Amino acid sequence: MHHPILKDFPLFWIPLLPLLGAFWNGTQGWWTQRRFGRAAVHLPAVILPAASTVVAIWGFLVLWFGDPGTVLHDSLWAWLDIPPLRAEVAFQMDRLSAVMALVVTFVGTLIHVYSTGYMKDDPAYWRFFAYLNLFLFAMLVLVLGDNLLLMFVGWEGVGLCSYLLISFWWRDREKAKAGMKAFVVNRIGDFGFTLGVFLLFFGLMTTPARPVPPADRPGSPDVAGHLEPLPPTSVTFREIEQLLQDPSRRDLLVQRKVLGLSLVTLVCLLLFVGATGKSAQIPLYVWLPDAMAGPTPVSALIHAATMVTAGVYLVARMHFLFSLSPGAMTVVASIGALTALFAASIGLFQHDIKKVLAYSTVSQLGFMFLAVGVGAWWVGIFHLMTHAFFKACLFLGSGSVILGCHHEQDMRRMGGLRRLMPITATTYLLATAAIAGFPFFSGFFSKDEILWKAFDSGNLLLPGGGVLLWGMAAVAAFGTSYYMFRSYYLTFSGSYRGAGDHGADVASGHDADHHAPDPHGTPAEGHHGSLPHESPVSMTAVLAVLAALAVIGGLVGLPHLWHLPNFFEAWLEPVFESSAPRIVSAGHGHGWEWALMAISVALAFGGFGLARWLYRDARNPLPERLARSPNRWVRGLHRVVYHKYYVDEAYDLTAVRGALWTSRAFAWWDVQVVDRLVIWVGAIGRLLGWIGGAMDRAFVDGAVEAVGEMISGAGNRVRRWHSGRIQAYVQGIALGAVALVVVAYLLAW
């Protein structure tokens, strides 16, 4: 496999321009906002991402008119040069990363424009746009980086920015906690990602290019002398893919075992752990609904175009590795289908409009993972793109509603907004039809293709192949249509229900900073009792563009069943050609595909019809009666689903409180055991020191002093003989001589 590479294309401008905007507002924004007003903040913040979009379009056109498989490459400098590891700060744009870059820059720019109206009265306006620009920079590094290490820089960057933006109104404790929750949960996933990268590098380093004859094995099959030279950059996507085209090395890598598991499977599962964190899949999905604590444009940016799509992009980018492990692909597809169904069920009874959309995002991400898990790589990216259009429209539409309703998020206090906010209502309805899978809307084409690919998959290690996963996803699709049209009818149909006591529940989870001025005034001014009104043109124009894309965005991926060209599949086909031979079909014919398409349409209209019957104009008393049913099983089921199966409470009882208990236990051990041991050791040391000092004073010093006194006394006595008088000396000599004579006489006798 050989793809032409166009070097030195200025790809670095795509992430650099938003970074310049972040630097400008991060360092000068506070001053320029006070001196020149908000325009000095949002103009560079919007223009620079727009310019980044232009460069991305330029790269897209170069690929469009180039040979299939052409790759644009821009190497800036060598980062790590530790042979055989060589990682550069380098960017690449193939057809996959071109799609991602266009989605991130284009939708991200629209969200920036929308934010100029939504955040116009926030005092930290400059800080908000600095964070938004930084978020785009990190996501663009993630999708354009040409190696795993540079991708990880962007991966961690979006995690940091999500923390900053979710807890943007950090003075509110709940919002600060939501940001911390997102940060901590993502660190768990990132640990898996890191281990996966390390294990992959280890596997590529120690797998020989071909089997070593037994006679040549001194004790291990992995002998350095029998390894073929590796490419200089063994963490670069393109070179890893080329490396795995060598059948001997690929087969040996697949056969490698680590801890009793296939090395390839373990690498894929560890990478998928990282993906479940960023893309909010079971069991690491719990941070995403709480991400609603941030301003609504943040929710749209995270949920539609940036962070949550990173995991799907990672699996698609590493398709050449995942396709080697049917076990890992089965796990990815199963977790995706289960998450789609699980999150859709939670969305059925939520009253917070943003929470409904949050669980919808979790569910739709499950659809994407189902697609890439069955090897329909292009379908997963196709749904990622269409989802970016209609989900951004839905989130920004909810922000328009929240702003119009004076920061109310409870749909039970809305209603009748179709007449009061007609543009918002129309765009929300079109995006709802798209996510529900209405025929000819963008979501219909991508979601229906996912259901078909799951049903027809021949790669899954499940009884019956993908039929069970198709059934789970089909039920989730029905639930999606139902809860999305439920949100539409509760919000926009009937009469407005918030005029009387609109300000009564302001403190419960609304999308505003209680420290920031309310653009609609305060309750004392009477604004909370006034009727909502349409949002400014900076917001509604963005909604109109996204709604149009939600309608027509799927036309680039028409089903083959219709005998019409599928431009999107053809566009991405060169990217995924190396893994295509390993993706097999179950062999179901066109009749099955027609039948499944009909079922998909029926599910979409069925969910719509049920929601219309129950919630249109708020006339049907059945929903309230079901919630207050005398049957304790019905009430119990409603309570369990409404409280999101108590998963957060279970995590709080186990992981959170367990971590806190462990930390307190270690703190008690440190204070009561370690510190006391240190104190006791210190006391014993002091006692031994006192004893040693006493012995020193009593014996050593005493002995020294006694010797000194003895010598001094002897000296004093001897000194008496040295009086300086000659008579005394003569007398002493005479006496000594007499003594000697006496002694000699005695000895002789």
C-alpha angles and dihedrals in degrees: 000000000000126000121189112245123211106203130204095025104155096249091143089077091067095068095025097063095059088044090057089052090050091049093049096050094036093056105024104020098094092051097042092047091055094042104038106014133244095309089071087059104043099038096068090035091058102032096053095054088044089055088048088055090053092053090048090052089050091054090046091054092049089055091044094056095036130082117291109270095026113155125202113215133189119182116191106175143330110272106179122014107178105134126268086018114071118164123178134194090246136143129212133190120199124159093280097050089042090061091047093047092050093049093047097046099038099043090037091054091050090052089051090053091048090050092060087070100034097049098033095118098043112112091215091057092132093051092050093055092044089057093045092053091046089051091055091048093053094047092049091051087052096053098036101041110113096213140043095251094054089044087055090055089057090041091058091040094061089047090055093046093048088055092050094047100040090052092038091127090050095165087075105080094212092054091048090050091051091054091048091048091054091048096049096044091050091051088061091054092043090056088059091048091052093049090049092054092048092048093047091051090048091050094050091046096052103036113098119227092238136004115287114229112250091242090059095052111099092188109311132055089221101073116165092219091061097051119107114230111275123225111269093247107046094170094058113110095223094049094045089053091049090047091056091053087075100095095207095050092041093051093047091048090052090050094050115111129208119184088346094305130103108268092223092050092048092049091050093048092049091050088048090054086060090048092052089056098049095036096041103240128157121318098014098044096100096094096060100068089049089053085080086084088083124079114288095251086058090053090051093048095047096041100040114031115007138024103021092051092057094086093051090048091050093055092045092047091051093046091127089062100039091049088063091063118057087179093059092044090051090053092049093049094044094049089047094052093044092049091048091054096039096050092043090056091053091052092059096081106025118124100191105090093214093048089055089054092044094057088042088059092050089050095047091049086055088058090052092051090047088056097049090040091062091046096257090131097163091049092055091052090044091056089044089058098045090044090054089058102046097034093050088050092049095048094045088045089054088050090053089051092047091049092046091048093051095257097314116147103174108104090207087070095050130062133128094050093129089082096037098044105024098165093049091046094050095048091045090052093050092049090047091054088050096052091043090058101244111177116274093012116115096253092054094064097045098039094045091050090052092052092049095047091049092050093047098043118129097181102073122104092220131111106264093013113247099344093102092048089048089054092051092048092047091055089047089052090053090049090049092055091046100049094041094053088042088058090048095051094043090051106036110022131074121015130325110271100184104069098089105050102005096141096047096093100032095125095057108093105309125160100252140088110247087211093054123080115260108239089217097052131247133295089257089062092053096241095124090064093052124099120263119256137200119282123249121278093256086068103034093048090056090048090052093052093048092046090053090052090047088058102042103020093094096058090089090067107048117169117263085227088075092053090236126129117273102209096178095055091045090049094055098036095094090053094056100034095108093061097037095093091058095053109085133185127231087230101244112161134233091270090066091047092053090048093049091048089053091049090049091053091046091052092051093050092040092057090045093050094048093049091047092051094048103038112021108125088348090266101128112087093195098095092054092044091051091051089051095037116154087225106095092206091057092046091046094051091048091049094049094049093041090054090050094251088296090272092142090050090049091050089048092052094045116023101023099037090036090056091045092047090048092049091048090047091052090045090052090047090049094049101035101034113017096037092044091048088052090048091048092047088050091049092049089048091051090048092050089047091052091048091047090048092049091049089047092051094042102042113011097038090038093051092046092048092046092052090048093048091047092051091044092050092047089049091051091051093046090046090065089069091059100067096138094238114130093205090058092048091049090047091050092049091050093049090048092051092050089049092051092049090051092048092048092049092050093048092048093048 
